[in-house]
CSV table of C-alpha atoms and ligand atoms in Angstrom, one decimal:
chain,number,residue,atom,x,y,z
A,1,MET,CA,0.0,0.0,0.0
A,2,GLU,CA,1.2,3.5,-0.8
A,3,GLU,CA,1.9,5.3,2.4
A,4,PHE,CA,0.9,8.8,3.6
A,5,TYR,CA,1.4,10.8,6.7
A,6,GLY,CA,-1.3,12.4,8.8
A,7,ILE,CA,-0.2,15.6,10.6
A,8,ASP,CA,-1.7,17.3,13.5
A,9,LEU,CA,-0.2,20.8,13.2
A,10,GLY,CA,-1.2,21.9,16.7
A,11,THR,CA,-1.0,25.3,18.4
A,12,THR,CA,1.2,23.9,21.2
A,13,ASN,CA,2.3,20.5,20.0
A,14,SER,CA,2.3,18.7,16.7
A,15,CYS,CA,2.2,15.0,15.9
A,16,ILE,CA,2.7,12.8,12.8
A,17,ALA,CA,1.1,9.4,12.2
A,18,ILE,CA,1.2,6.7,9.5
A,19,ILE,CA,-0.7,3.5,8.7
A,20,ASP,CA,1.7,0.6,8.7
A,21,GLU,CA,1.6,-2.7,6.8
A,22,ASP,CA,-0.3,-4.4,9.6
A,23,ASP,CA,-3.2,-1.9,9.1
A,24,SER,CA,-2.5,-0.3,12.4
A,25,VAL,CA,-2.3,3.5,12.6
A,26,THR,CA,0.7,4.5,14.6
A,27,VAL,CA,2.3,7.8,15.7
A,28,VAL,CA,5.9,8.2,14.6
A,29,THR,CA,8.2,9.5,17.3
A,30,ASN,CA,10.6,12.4,16.5
A,31,MET,CA,14.4,12.2,16.7
A,32,GLU,CA,14.2,13.1,20.4
A,33,GLY,CA,12.0,10.0,20.9
A,34,GLN,CA,8.8,11.9,21.7
A,35,LEU,CA,5.4,11.2,20.3
A,36,THR,CA,4.6,14.9,20.0
A,37,THR,CA,6.8,17.8,19.1
A,38,PRO,CA,6.4,21.3,20.7
A,39,SER,CA,5.2,23.7,17.9
A,40,VAL,CA,7.9,26.1,18.8
A,41,VAL,CA,10.5,27.5,16.4
A,42,ALA,CA,13.7,29.3,17.5
A,43,TYR,CA,16.3,31.0,15.2
A,44,ASP,CA,20.1,30.8,15.7
A,45,GLU,CA,22.2,34.0,15.4
A,46,ASP,CA,22.7,33.1,11.7
A,47,GLY,CA,19.0,32.7,11.2
A,48,THR,CA,19.0,28.9,11.1
A,49,PRO,CA,15.7,27.6,12.5
A,50,TYR,CA,15.4,24.7,15.0
A,51,VAL,CA,12.1,23.2,16.1
A,52,GLY,CA,10.6,21.4,19.1
A,53,THR,CA,11.9,20.8,22.6
A,54,ALA,CA,15.2,22.6,22.1
A,55,ALA,CA,13.3,25.6,20.8
A,56,LYS,CA,10.8,25.5,23.7
A,57,ALA,CA,13.7,25.4,26.1
A,58,ASN,CA,15.0,28.6,24.5
A,59,MET,CA,11.7,30.4,25.1
A,60,ALA,CA,12.5,31.6,28.7
A,61,ASN,CA,16.2,32.6,28.0
A,62,ASP,CA,15.8,34.1,24.5
A,63,PRO,CA,12.1,35.0,23.8
A,64,GLU,CA,13.2,37.5,21.1
A,65,ARG,CA,14.4,34.6,18.9
A,66,THR,CA,11.7,32.1,19.7
A,67,VAL,CA,8.2,31.8,18.1
A,68,SER,CA,5.3,29.9,19.7
A,69,PHE,CA,1.5,29.8,19.3
A,70,ILE,CA,2.0,30.7,15.6
A,71,LYS,CA,-1.2,28.9,14.7
A,72,ARG,CA,-3.2,31.7,16.5
A,73,GLU,CA,-1.7,34.1,14.0
A,74,MET,CA,-2.7,32.2,10.8
A,75,SER,CA,-5.7,34.5,10.4
A,76,ASN,CA,-3.6,37.7,11.0
A,77,ASP,CA,-2.8,39.4,7.7
A,78,ASP,CA,-0.5,41.8,9.4
A,79,TYR,CA,1.7,39.4,11.4
A,80,ARG,CA,5.4,40.0,10.6
A,81,ARG,CA,8.3,39.4,12.9
A,82,ARG,CA,11.9,40.3,12.4
A,83,ILE,CA,14.4,38.1,14.1
A,84,GLY,CA,18.0,39.2,13.6
A,85,ASN,CA,18.3,39.7,9.8
A,86,ILE,CA,15.3,37.6,8.8
A,87,ASN,CA,11.6,38.4,8.5
A,88,ILE,CA,9.1,35.7,9.3
A,89,ASN,CA,5.4,35.2,8.9
A,90,PRO,CA,3.0,32.4,10.1
A,91,ILE,CA,3.5,30.4,6.9
A,92,ASP,CA,7.3,30.3,7.3
A,93,VAL,CA,7.0,29.2,10.9
A,94,SER,CA,4.4,26.6,10.2
A,95,ALA,CA,6.5,25.3,7.3
A,96,GLU,CA,9.5,24.8,9.7
A,97,ILE,CA,7.3,22.8,12.1
A,98,LEU,CA,6.1,20.6,9.2
A,99,LYS,CA,9.7,20.1,7.9
A,100,LYS,CA,10.8,18.9,11.3
A,101,LEU,CA,7.9,16.4,11.6
A,102,VAL,CA,8.3,14.9,8.2
A,103,GLY,CA,12.1,15.1,8.2
A,104,ASP,CA,12.3,13.2,11.5
A,105,ALA,CA,9.7,10.6,10.4
A,106,ASN,CA,11.5,10.0,7.1
A,107,GLN,CA,14.9,9.8,8.8
A,108,LYS,CA,13.5,7.1,11.2
A,109,ARG,CA,12.0,5.1,8.3
A,110,GLN,CA,15.3,5.2,6.6
A,111,ASP,CA,17.5,4.4,9.7
A,112,GLU,CA,15.3,1.7,11.0
A,113,GLU,CA,13.7,0.0,8.0
A,114,GLY,CA,15.6,1.4,5.0
A,115,LYS,CA,12.4,2.7,3.6
A,116,ASP,CA,12.0,5.6,1.1
A,117,PRO,CA,10.9,9.0,2.3
A,118,ILE,CA,7.2,10.0,2.0
A,119,ASN,CA,6.1,13.5,1.1
A,120,LYS,CA,2.3,13.1,0.7
A,121,VAL,CA,0.4,14.3,3.7
A,122,VAL,CA,-3.0,15.3,5.1
A,123,ILE,CA,-2.8,18.2,7.5
A,124,THR,CA,-5.5,18.9,10.1
A,125,VAL,CA,-6.9,22.3,10.8
A,126,PRO,CA,-9.4,23.5,13.5
A,127,ALA,CA,-12.9,23.2,12.1
A,128,TYR,CA,-13.2,26.8,12.9
A,129,PHE,CA,-10.5,27.9,10.5
A,130,GLY,CA,-11.7,30.1,7.7
A,131,ASN,CA,-10.6,30.3,4.1
A,132,ALA,CA,-7.5,32.4,4.8
A,133,GLU,CA,-6.1,30.1,7.5
A,134,ARG,CA,-6.8,27.0,5.3
A,135,THR,CA,-5.0,28.4,2.3
A,136,ARG,CA,-2.0,29.5,4.5
A,137,THR,CA,-1.8,26.0,6.0
A,138,MET,CA,-1.8,24.5,2.5
A,139,GLU,CA,0.9,27.0,1.5
A,140,ALA,CA,3.0,26.1,4.6
A,141,GLY,CA,2.8,22.5,3.5
A,142,LYS,CA,4.0,23.4,0.0
A,143,ARG,CA,6.8,25.5,1.4
A,144,ALA,CA,8.0,22.5,3.4
A,145,GLY,CA,8.2,20.6,0.2
A,146,LEU,CA,5.1,18.4,0.8
A,147,GLU,CA,2.3,17.4,-1.4
A,148,VAL,CA,-0.8,18.2,0.7
A,149,ILE,CA,-3.4,15.8,-0.4
A,150,SER,CA,-6.1,17.5,1.6
A,151,LEU,CA,-6.8,19.3,4.9
A,152,ILE,CA,-9.2,17.8,7.3
A,153,ASN,CA,-11.0,19.3,10.3
A,154,GLU,CA,-9.4,18.3,13.6
A,155,PRO,CA,-12.5,17.1,15.4
A,156,THR,CA,-13.5,15.1,12.3
A,157,ALA,CA,-10.0,13.4,12.4
A,158,ALA,CA,-10.4,12.7,16.1
A,159,ALA,CA,-13.8,11.1,15.5
A,160,LEU,CA,-12.4,9.0,12.6
A,161,SER,CA,-9.7,7.7,14.9
A,162,PHE,CA,-12.3,7.0,17.7
A,163,GLY,CA,-14.3,5.1,15.1
A,164,ILE,CA,-11.5,2.6,14.5
A,165,LYS,CA,-12.6,0.8,17.7
A,166,ASN,CA,-16.2,2.1,18.0
A,167,LYS,CA,-18.2,1.4,14.9
A,168,GLN,CA,-21.7,1.2,16.4
A,169,ASN,CA,-24.4,3.7,15.3
A,170,ARG,CA,-24.0,6.7,17.6
A,171,THR,CA,-24.2,10.5,17.8
A,172,ILE,CA,-21.0,11.8,19.3
A,173,LEU,CA,-19.9,15.3,20.3
A,174,VAL,CA,-16.2,16.0,20.0
A,175,TYR,CA,-15.0,18.6,22.6
A,176,ASP,CA,-11.5,19.7,21.4
A,177,LEU,CA,-9.8,22.1,23.8
A,178,GLY,CA,-6.2,22.5,22.7
A,179,GLY,CA,-3.5,25.0,23.6
A,180,GLY,CA,-4.9,27.9,21.6
A,181,THR,CA,-8.1,26.8,20.0
A,182,PHE,CA,-11.5,25.3,20.9
A,183,ASP,CA,-13.6,23.3,18.5
A,184,VAL,CA,-16.8,21.4,18.9
A,185,SER,CA,-18.3,19.1,16.3
A,186,ILE,CA,-21.3,16.9,16.4
A,187,MET,CA,-21.1,13.7,14.3
A,188,LYS,CA,-23.5,10.9,13.5
A,189,ILE,CA,-22.2,7.4,12.8
A,190,ARG,CA,-24.6,5.3,10.8
A,191,ASN,CA,-23.8,1.9,9.2
A,192,GLY,CA,-20.1,2.6,9.2
A,193,VAL,CA,-20.3,6.1,7.7
A,194,MET,CA,-19.8,9.3,9.7
A,195,ASP,CA,-21.5,12.6,8.9
A,196,THR,CA,-20.8,15.9,10.6
A,197,LEU,CA,-24.0,17.5,11.7
A,198,ALA,CA,-22.6,20.8,13.0
A,199,THR,CA,-19.4,22.5,14.0
A,200,ASN,CA,-18.4,25.6,15.9
A,201,GLY,CA,-15.5,27.0,17.7
A,202,ASN,CA,-13.2,29.8,18.7
A,203,HIS,CA,-9.6,30.0,17.6
A,204,GLN,CA,-8.7,32.5,20.3
A,205,LEU,CA,-9.7,30.2,23.2
A,206,GLY,CA,-7.4,27.5,24.6
A,207,GLY,CA,-5.1,26.3,27.3
A,208,VAL,CA,-2.9,29.4,27.2
A,209,ASP,CA,-5.9,31.4,28.3
A,210,TRP,CA,-6.2,29.2,31.4
A,211,ASP,CA,-2.4,29.8,32.0
A,212,GLU,CA,-2.8,33.5,31.6
A,213,LYS,CA,-5.7,33.7,34.0
A,214,LEU,CA,-3.7,31.8,36.6
A,215,ALA,CA,-0.7,34.0,36.0
A,216,ASP,CA,-2.8,37.1,36.4
A,217,TYR,CA,-4.3,35.7,39.6
A,218,VAL,CA,-0.9,35.1,41.3
A,219,LEU,CA,0.3,38.6,40.3
A,220,GLN,CA,-2.9,40.0,41.9
A,221,LYS,CA,-2.5,37.7,45.0
A,222,GLU,CA,1.0,39.2,45.6
A,223,ASN,CA,-0.5,42.7,45.1
A,224,PHE,CA,1.5,43.5,41.9
A,225,ASN,CA,-0.3,46.1,39.9
A,226,VAL,CA,0.5,44.5,36.6
A,227,THR,CA,-1.2,41.9,34.3
A,228,CYS,CA,0.1,39.3,31.9
A,229,ASN,CA,-0.8,41.6,29.0
A,230,ASP,CA,1.3,44.4,30.4
A,231,LEU,CA,4.3,42.0,30.8
A,232,LYS,CA,3.8,40.7,27.3
A,233,ALA,CA,4.1,44.2,26.0
A,234,ASN,CA,7.0,45.4,28.2
A,235,ASP,CA,8.8,42.4,29.7
A,236,MET,CA,8.7,39.3,27.5
A,237,ALA,CA,11.2,37.4,29.6
A,238,THR,CA,9.1,37.7,32.8
A,239,TYR,CA,5.9,37.0,30.8
A,240,GLY,CA,7.5,33.9,29.2
A,241,SER,CA,8.7,32.4,32.5
A,242,LEU,CA,5.5,33.3,34.4
A,243,VAL,CA,3.3,31.7,31.8
A,244,ILE,CA,5.4,28.6,31.6
A,245,GLY,CA,5.3,28.3,35.4
A,246,ALA,CA,1.5,28.8,35.3
A,247,GLU,CA,1.2,26.1,32.7
A,248,ASP,CA,3.1,23.7,34.9
A,249,ALA,CA,1.0,24.5,37.9
A,250,LYS,CA,-2.2,24.0,35.8
A,251,LYS,CA,-1.0,20.6,34.8
A,252,ILE,CA,-0.2,19.7,38.4
A,253,LEU,CA,-3.7,20.8,39.4
A,254,THR,CA,-5.1,18.2,37.0
A,255,THR,CA,-4.0,15.5,39.4
A,256,LYS,CA,-3.4,17.3,42.7
A,257,GLU,CA,-5.7,19.5,44.8
A,258,LYS,CA,-3.0,22.3,45.3
A,259,THR,CA,0.4,23.4,44.1
A,260,THR,CA,2.8,26.3,44.3
A,261,LEU,CA,3.7,28.6,41.4
A,262,ARG,CA,7.3,29.8,41.7
A,263,TYR,CA,8.2,32.8,39.6
A,264,ASN,CA,10.6,35.7,39.5
A,265,TYR,CA,9.2,39.2,39.2
A,266,LYS,CA,10.9,41.8,41.4
A,267,GLY,CA,12.3,38.9,43.4
A,268,VAL,CA,11.3,35.2,43.7
A,269,HIS,CA,7.8,34.4,44.8
A,270,ASN,CA,6.1,31.1,45.8
A,271,THR,CA,2.4,31.5,45.5
A,272,GLU,CA,0.1,28.7,46.6
A,273,ILE,CA,-2.9,27.9,44.5
A,274,THR,CA,-5.7,25.3,45.0
A,275,ARG,CA,-7.7,23.5,42.3
A,276,GLU,CA,-10.8,25.1,43.6
A,277,GLU,CA,-9.4,28.6,43.2
A,278,PHE,CA,-8.2,27.7,39.7
A,279,GLU,CA,-11.6,26.4,38.7
A,280,ASP,CA,-13.3,29.5,40.1
A,281,LEU,CA,-11.1,31.9,38.3
A,282,THR,CA,-11.5,30.1,35.0
A,283,ALA,CA,-15.2,29.4,35.2
A,284,GLU,CA,-15.8,32.2,32.7
A,285,LEU,CA,-13.6,30.4,30.1
A,286,MET,CA,-15.6,27.2,30.6
A,287,GLY,CA,-18.7,29.2,30.1
A,288,MET,CA,-17.4,30.3,26.8
A,289,THR,CA,-17.1,26.7,25.6
A,290,ASP,CA,-20.6,26.1,26.9
A,291,GLN,CA,-22.0,28.9,24.7
A,292,ILE,CA,-20.1,27.6,21.6
A,293,ILE,CA,-21.6,24.1,22.2
A,294,ASP,CA,-25.1,25.5,22.5
A,295,VAL,CA,-24.9,27.1,19.1
A,296,ALA,CA,-23.5,23.8,17.6
A,297,MET,CA,-26.3,21.8,19.2
A,298,GLU,CA,-28.9,24.1,17.8
A,299,MET,CA,-27.4,23.9,14.3
A,300,ALA,CA,-27.4,20.1,14.6
A,301,GLY,CA,-31.1,20.0,15.6
A,302,ASN,CA,-30.4,19.3,19.3
A,303,PRO,CA,-29.8,15.5,18.9
A,304,LYS,CA,-29.4,13.2,21.8
A,305,ILE,CA,-25.6,12.8,22.4
A,306,ASP,CA,-24.5,9.2,23.1
A,307,ASP,CA,-20.8,9.9,23.6
A,308,VAL,CA,-18.7,12.9,24.3
A,309,LEU,CA,-15.1,12.6,23.0
A,310,LEU,CA,-12.5,14.7,24.7
A,311,VAL,CA,-9.5,15.7,22.6
A,312,GLY,CA,-6.8,18.4,22.9
A,313,GLY,CA,-4.4,18.5,25.8
A,314,SER,CA,-6.5,21.0,27.8
A,315,SER,CA,-9.5,18.6,28.0
A,316,ARG,CA,-7.5,16.7,30.6
A,317,MET,CA,-8.5,19.4,33.2
A,318,PRO,CA,-10.9,17.8,35.7
A,319,MET,CA,-13.3,20.8,35.2
A,320,VAL,CA,-13.9,19.8,31.6
A,321,LYS,CA,-15.0,16.3,32.6
A,322,SER,CA,-17.3,17.5,35.3
A,323,PHE,CA,-18.8,20.1,33.0
A,324,VAL,CA,-19.5,17.5,30.3
A,325,GLU,CA,-21.1,15.1,32.9
A,326,LYS,CA,-23.3,17.8,34.1
A,327,LYS,CA,-24.3,19.1,30.7
A,328,PHE,CA,-24.9,15.8,28.9
A,329,GLY,CA,-25.3,13.2,31.6
A,330,VAL,CA,-22.6,11.0,30.1
A,331,THR,CA,-19.1,10.2,31.2
A,332,PRO,CA,-16.8,11.6,28.6
A,333,ARG,CA,-14.3,9.5,26.8
A,334,VAL,CA,-10.7,10.7,27.0
A,335,PHE,CA,-9.4,9.3,23.8
A,336,GLU,CA,-5.7,9.7,23.2
A,337,PRO,CA,-6.0,13.5,23.5
A,338,ASP,CA,-2.6,14.2,22.0
A,339,LEU,CA,-2.5,11.5,19.2
A,340,ALA,CA,-6.0,10.9,18.0
A,341,VAL,CA,-6.1,13.8,15.5
A,342,ALA,CA,-2.9,12.8,13.7
A,343,LYS,CA,-4.0,9.2,13.6
A,344,GLY,CA,-7.4,10.2,12.1
A,345,ALA,CA,-5.6,12.3,9.5
A,346,ALA,CA,-3.4,9.3,8.4
A,347,LEU,CA,-6.5,7.1,8.2
A,348,TYR,CA,-8.3,9.7,6.1
A,349,ALA,CA,-5.4,10.0,3.8
A,350,ALA,CA,-5.4,6.3,3.1
A,351,GLN,CA,-9.2,6.3,2.7
A,352,GLU,CA,-9.2,9.2,0.3
A,353,GLU,CA,-6.2,8.2,-1.9
A,354,LYS,CA,-6.6,4.5,-1.8
A,355,GLY,CA,-10.2,3.8,-1.1
A,356,TYR,CA,-8.9,2.1,2.0
A,357,THR,CA,-11.8,0.5,3.9
A,358,GLU,CA,-10.2,-2.1,6.1
A,359,VAL,CA,-10.0,0.0,9.2
A,360,GLY,CA,-12.7,2.0,11.0
A,361,ILE,CA,-15.5,4.1,9.7
A,362,GLN,CA,-15.6,6.1,6.5
A,363,LEU,CA,-16.1,9.8,6.3
A,364,GLY,CA,-19.4,10.9,4.8
A,365,ASN,CA,-20.3,14.6,4.8
A,366,ASP,CA,-18.1,17.0,6.7
A,367,LYS,CA,-19.1,20.6,7.5
A,368,GLY,CA,-17.6,24.0,6.9
A,369,SER,CA,-17.4,26.5,9.7
A,370,ALA,CA,-18.2,30.0,8.4
A,371,SER,CA,-20.6,31.6,6.0
A,372,TYR,CA,-19.5,33.2,2.8
A,373,GLY,CA,-21.3,35.7,0.7
A,374,VAL,CA,-21.3,38.8,-1.6
A,375,ALA,CA,-22.3,42.4,-1.0
A,376,ALA,CA,-25.6,43.3,-2.6
A,377,TYR,CA,-28.4,45.7,-2.1
A,378,VAL,CA,-31.4,44.3,-0.1
A,379,GLY,CA,-34.3,46.7,0.4
A,380,GLY,CA,-32.1,49.7,-0.5
A,381,LYS,CA,-29.4,48.8,1.9
A,382,GLU,CA,-26.0,47.2,1.2
A,383,MET,CA,-25.9,43.8,3.0
A,384,VAL,CA,-24.0,40.5,2.7
A,385,CYS,CA,-26.0,37.8,0.9
A,386,ASN,CA,-24.6,34.5,2.0
A,387,LEU,CA,-23.9,32.0,-0.8
A,388,ILE,CA,-22.5,29.3,1.5
A,389,LEU,CA,-23.9,29.0,5.0
A,390,MET,CA,-22.0,28.2,8.2
A,391,ASN,CA,-23.7,24.8,8.5
A,392,ASP,CA,-23.6,23.8,4.9
A,393,ASP,CA,-21.8,20.6,4.0
A,394,LEU,CA,-18.1,21.1,3.3
A,395,CYS,CA,-18.3,20.0,-0.3
A,396,VAL,CA,-20.7,22.4,-2.1
A,397,ASN,CA,-21.3,23.5,-5.6
A,398,LYS,CA,-24.1,26.1,-6.0
A,399,SER,CA,-25.1,28.6,-8.6
A,400,PHE,CA,-27.2,31.8,-8.0
A,401,ASP,CA,-29.3,33.6,-10.7
A,402,GLU,CA,-31.1,36.1,-8.5
A,403,PHE,CA,-28.5,38.8,-8.5
A,404,CYS,CA,-28.6,41.7,-11.0
A,405,THR,CA,-27.4,45.3,-11.7
A,406,ARG,CA,-29.1,48.0,-9.6
A,407,ALA,CA,-29.1,51.0,-11.9
A,408,ASP,CA,-29.6,51.8,-15.6
A,409,GLY,CA,-26.4,52.3,-17.7
A,410,GLN,CA,-24.0,50.3,-15.6
A,411,THR,CA,-20.8,49.3,-17.5
A,412,SER,CA,-19.2,47.5,-14.5
A,413,VAL,CA,-20.1,45.8,-11.3
A,414,HIS,CA,-18.1,45.7,-8.1
A,415,ILE,CA,-17.8,42.2,-6.5
A,416,ALA,CA,-17.0,42.0,-2.8
A,417,PHE,CA,-16.7,38.6,-1.1
A,418,TYR,CA,-17.2,38.3,2.7
A,419,GLU,CA,-16.8,35.7,5.5
A,420,SER,CA,-18.9,35.7,8.6
A,421,ARG,CA,-20.1,33.6,11.5
A,422,VAL,CA,-23.7,34.4,10.8
A,423,ASN,CA,-25.8,31.3,9.8
A,424,GLU,CA,-28.4,33.4,8.0
A,425,ASP,CA,-29.1,34.1,4.3
A,426,VAL,CA,-28.5,37.8,4.8
A,427,CYS,CA,-26.4,39.7,7.3
A,428,GLU,CA,-25.1,43.3,8.0
A,429,LEU,CA,-21.8,44.3,6.4
A,430,TYR,CA,-20.2,45.1,9.8
A,431,MET,CA,-20.8,41.5,10.9
A,432,ALA,CA,-18.6,40.1,8.1
A,433,GLN,CA,-15.0,40.4,7.1
A,434,LEU,CA,-14.1,41.4,3.6
A,435,LEU,CA,-12.0,38.7,2.0
A,436,GLN,CA,-11.6,39.9,-1.6
A,437,GLU,CA,-13.0,42.4,-4.1
A,438,GLY,CA,-12.7,43.4,-7.7
A,439,ASP,CA,-14.6,44.7,-10.7
A,440,ILE,CA,-16.0,43.2,-13.8
A,441,GLU,CA,-16.2,45.7,-16.7
A,442,TRP,CA,-17.9,45.2,-20.1
A,443,GLY,CA,-18.0,48.7,-21.6
A,444,ARG,CA,-21.5,48.9,-23.0
A,445,PRO,CA,-24.2,50.4,-20.8
A,446,VAL,CA,-26.9,47.8,-19.8
A,447,PRO,CA,-30.4,48.3,-18.2
A,448,LYS,CA,-31.1,48.0,-14.5
A,449,GLY,CA,-31.8,44.3,-13.6
A,450,THR,CA,-29.2,42.8,-16.0
A,451,PRO,CA,-28.5,39.3,-14.5
A,452,LEU,CA,-25.2,38.7,-12.6
A,453,LYS,CA,-24.6,35.0,-12.0
A,454,TYR,CA,-22.5,33.5,-9.2
A,455,VAL,CA,-21.2,30.0,-8.9
A,456,VAL,CA,-19.4,28.9,-5.6
A,457,GLU,CA,-17.6,25.7,-5.1
A,458,ARG,CA,-15.9,24.3,-2.1
A,459,GLY,CA,-13.9,21.1,-2.0
A,460,LYS,CA,-12.8,18.6,0.7
A,461,ASP,CA,-10.0,20.8,1.8
A,462,GLY,CA,-12.5,23.6,2.6
A,463,ILE,CA,-11.0,26.0,0.1
A,464,ILE,CA,-13.5,28.1,-1.9
A,465,LYS,CA,-13.6,29.2,-5.5
A,466,VAL,CA,-16.1,31.7,-6.7
A,467,HIS,CA,-17.1,32.5,-10.3
A,468,ALA,CA,-19.0,35.7,-11.1
A,469,GLU,CA,-20.4,36.3,-14.6
A,470,ILE,CA,-22.2,39.1,-16.4
A,471,GLN,CA,-22.5,40.2,-20.0
A,472,GLY,CA,-20.1,37.4,-21.2
A,473,ARG,CA,-17.4,38.7,-18.8
A,474,SER,CA,-16.4,36.8,-15.7
A,475,ALA,CA,-14.2,37.0,-12.7
A,476,ASP,CA,-12.8,34.1,-10.7
A,477,PHE,CA,-11.8,34.3,-7.1
A,478,GLU,CA,-9.5,31.9,-5.4
A,479,ILE,CA,-10.1,33.5,-2.1
A,480,ASN,CA,-7.0,34.9,-0.4
A,481,THR,CA,-4.7,33.0,-2.6
A,482,LYS,CA,-4.2,34.4,-6.1
A,483,GLY,CA,-6.6,37.4,-6.1
A,484,ILE,CA,-9.2,38.1,-8.7
A,485,ALA,CA,-8.6,36.8,-12.3
A,486,LYS,CA,-10.8,38.2,-15.1
A,487,GLY,CA,-12.0,36.3,-18.1
B,501,LIG,P1,-2.7,20.6,22.3
B,501,LIG,O1,-2.7,21.9,21.5
B,501,LIG,O2,-3.8,19.7,22.0
B,501,LIG,O3,-1.3,20.0,22.2
B,501,LIG,O4,-2.9,21.0,23.8
B,501,LIG,C1,-1.9,21.6,24.5
B,501,LIG,C2,-2.5,22.2,25.7
B,501,LIG,O5,-2.9,21.2,26.7
B,501,LIG,C3,-1.6,23.2,26.5
B,501,LIG,O6,-2.3,24.4,26.8
B,501,LIG,C4,-1.2,22.4,27.7
B,501,LIG,O7,-1.0,23.2,28.8
B,501,LIG,C5,-2.5,21.6,28.0
B,501,LIG,N1,-2.3,20.4,28.8
B,501,LIG,C6,-1.5,19.3,28.4
B,501,LIG,N2,-1.5,18.4,29.5
B,501,LIG,C7,-2.3,18.9,30.4
B,501,LIG,C8,-2.8,18.5,31.7
B,501,LIG,N3,-2.3,17.4,32.2
B,501,LIG,N4,-3.6,19.3,32.4
B,501,LIG,C9,-4.1,20.4,31.9
B,501,LIG,N5,-3.7,20.9,30.7
B,501,LIG,C10,-2.8,20.2,30.0
């Protein structure tokens, strides 16, 4: 069987998996012998990047040359960082992480089994990722020299992995709380096929927010009139060491009732913290996940949930388990929180490319995560008319004939394409983000009401193409990648 890698390109840690000849899906350890690799990149004085544990260790000593949580910046058009003589952006940093994962895995194949390197991969993305983040993830794969067969949503990959051992008909909710993102997906498994009913999330909510709340709390407990955000802006070294200390304390509170956070800010401090205090001060963050789940449940038609699957490192916190038990009346399954996503991606790659059906359940319909539309006048006001809705199936191909010119004598139309989190046919402009715009011109004046046709298409990787056509002229958008091309 041809082989492929599945890669979980995580906010905090990344992981790579493969299906071996015995049909078992396994995670490949990195050259340091670890199953997961910290998604941290540091740059030497001469600009040479290094990735993983060594880079993470550099974070406290040399934060200026170290980059972490880059996945949170994938949506940020303006993110640029200068380290020494080089400029980096989120695509460059993500490409370095991918190179490390695939490079180490290939090296191990060669050293241990004399096997050829692999460069075909499926990469996972939060279901919540919009078009820009997806195209940048694809680009990072290409820049790392990889052939990205497809992207797959992380909760979908986790559920596929879960389905290897659990093939019964069930409705499952995947609660995925990672280091920097939260995703929830609701899936239905029927007769060996899994469909996604709904998905929702927030890519600015994850374990690091729990760390920062804890760090703020200890600063406040010691009566320092400063917050994590202040330190982040003015004193990166203290911020780095405090947040790393808070993360360690948080992990200890997963198994112990209390711990001490030791940190250095105007002297060394040892601040005691109990699990109860920690749960109280982060209750608001748990509430945010609750609201996101409620929206997903409503979109899915409020089905009865048979199983809740916890993935993402932060779902180990006891507060997550008790929250789920209270909300759904089921004991959640903690299912390889660090590895399930990469394994599901490897399985998906084999299913997609090779029609591989020997292991687990097959993926039916997946969902997108945002709505996409064009600006148009509705009742005299410029609004966004959504062509793809948040809860539409991932693979869509739709055409629209109801749009037209609004004044006599027009010789051009302006096309503006928007993304939003509004699951309605029409929404206000301010609720949406402009992704791309351009004009179609045809020269000869036409009467008001001349038809303007749109065709939108989204494939399995979640990337959208739009075709707009009027008076024999057309414009094609590959959103956020190549800009507008006229025909
Ligand atoms: P991921 O992005 O899925 O790798 O998740 C990483 C996040 O999980 C980080 O915020 C970690 O601090 C958090 N995490 C890992 N282990 C634990 C644990 N035992 N208790 C609480 N949080 C954890």
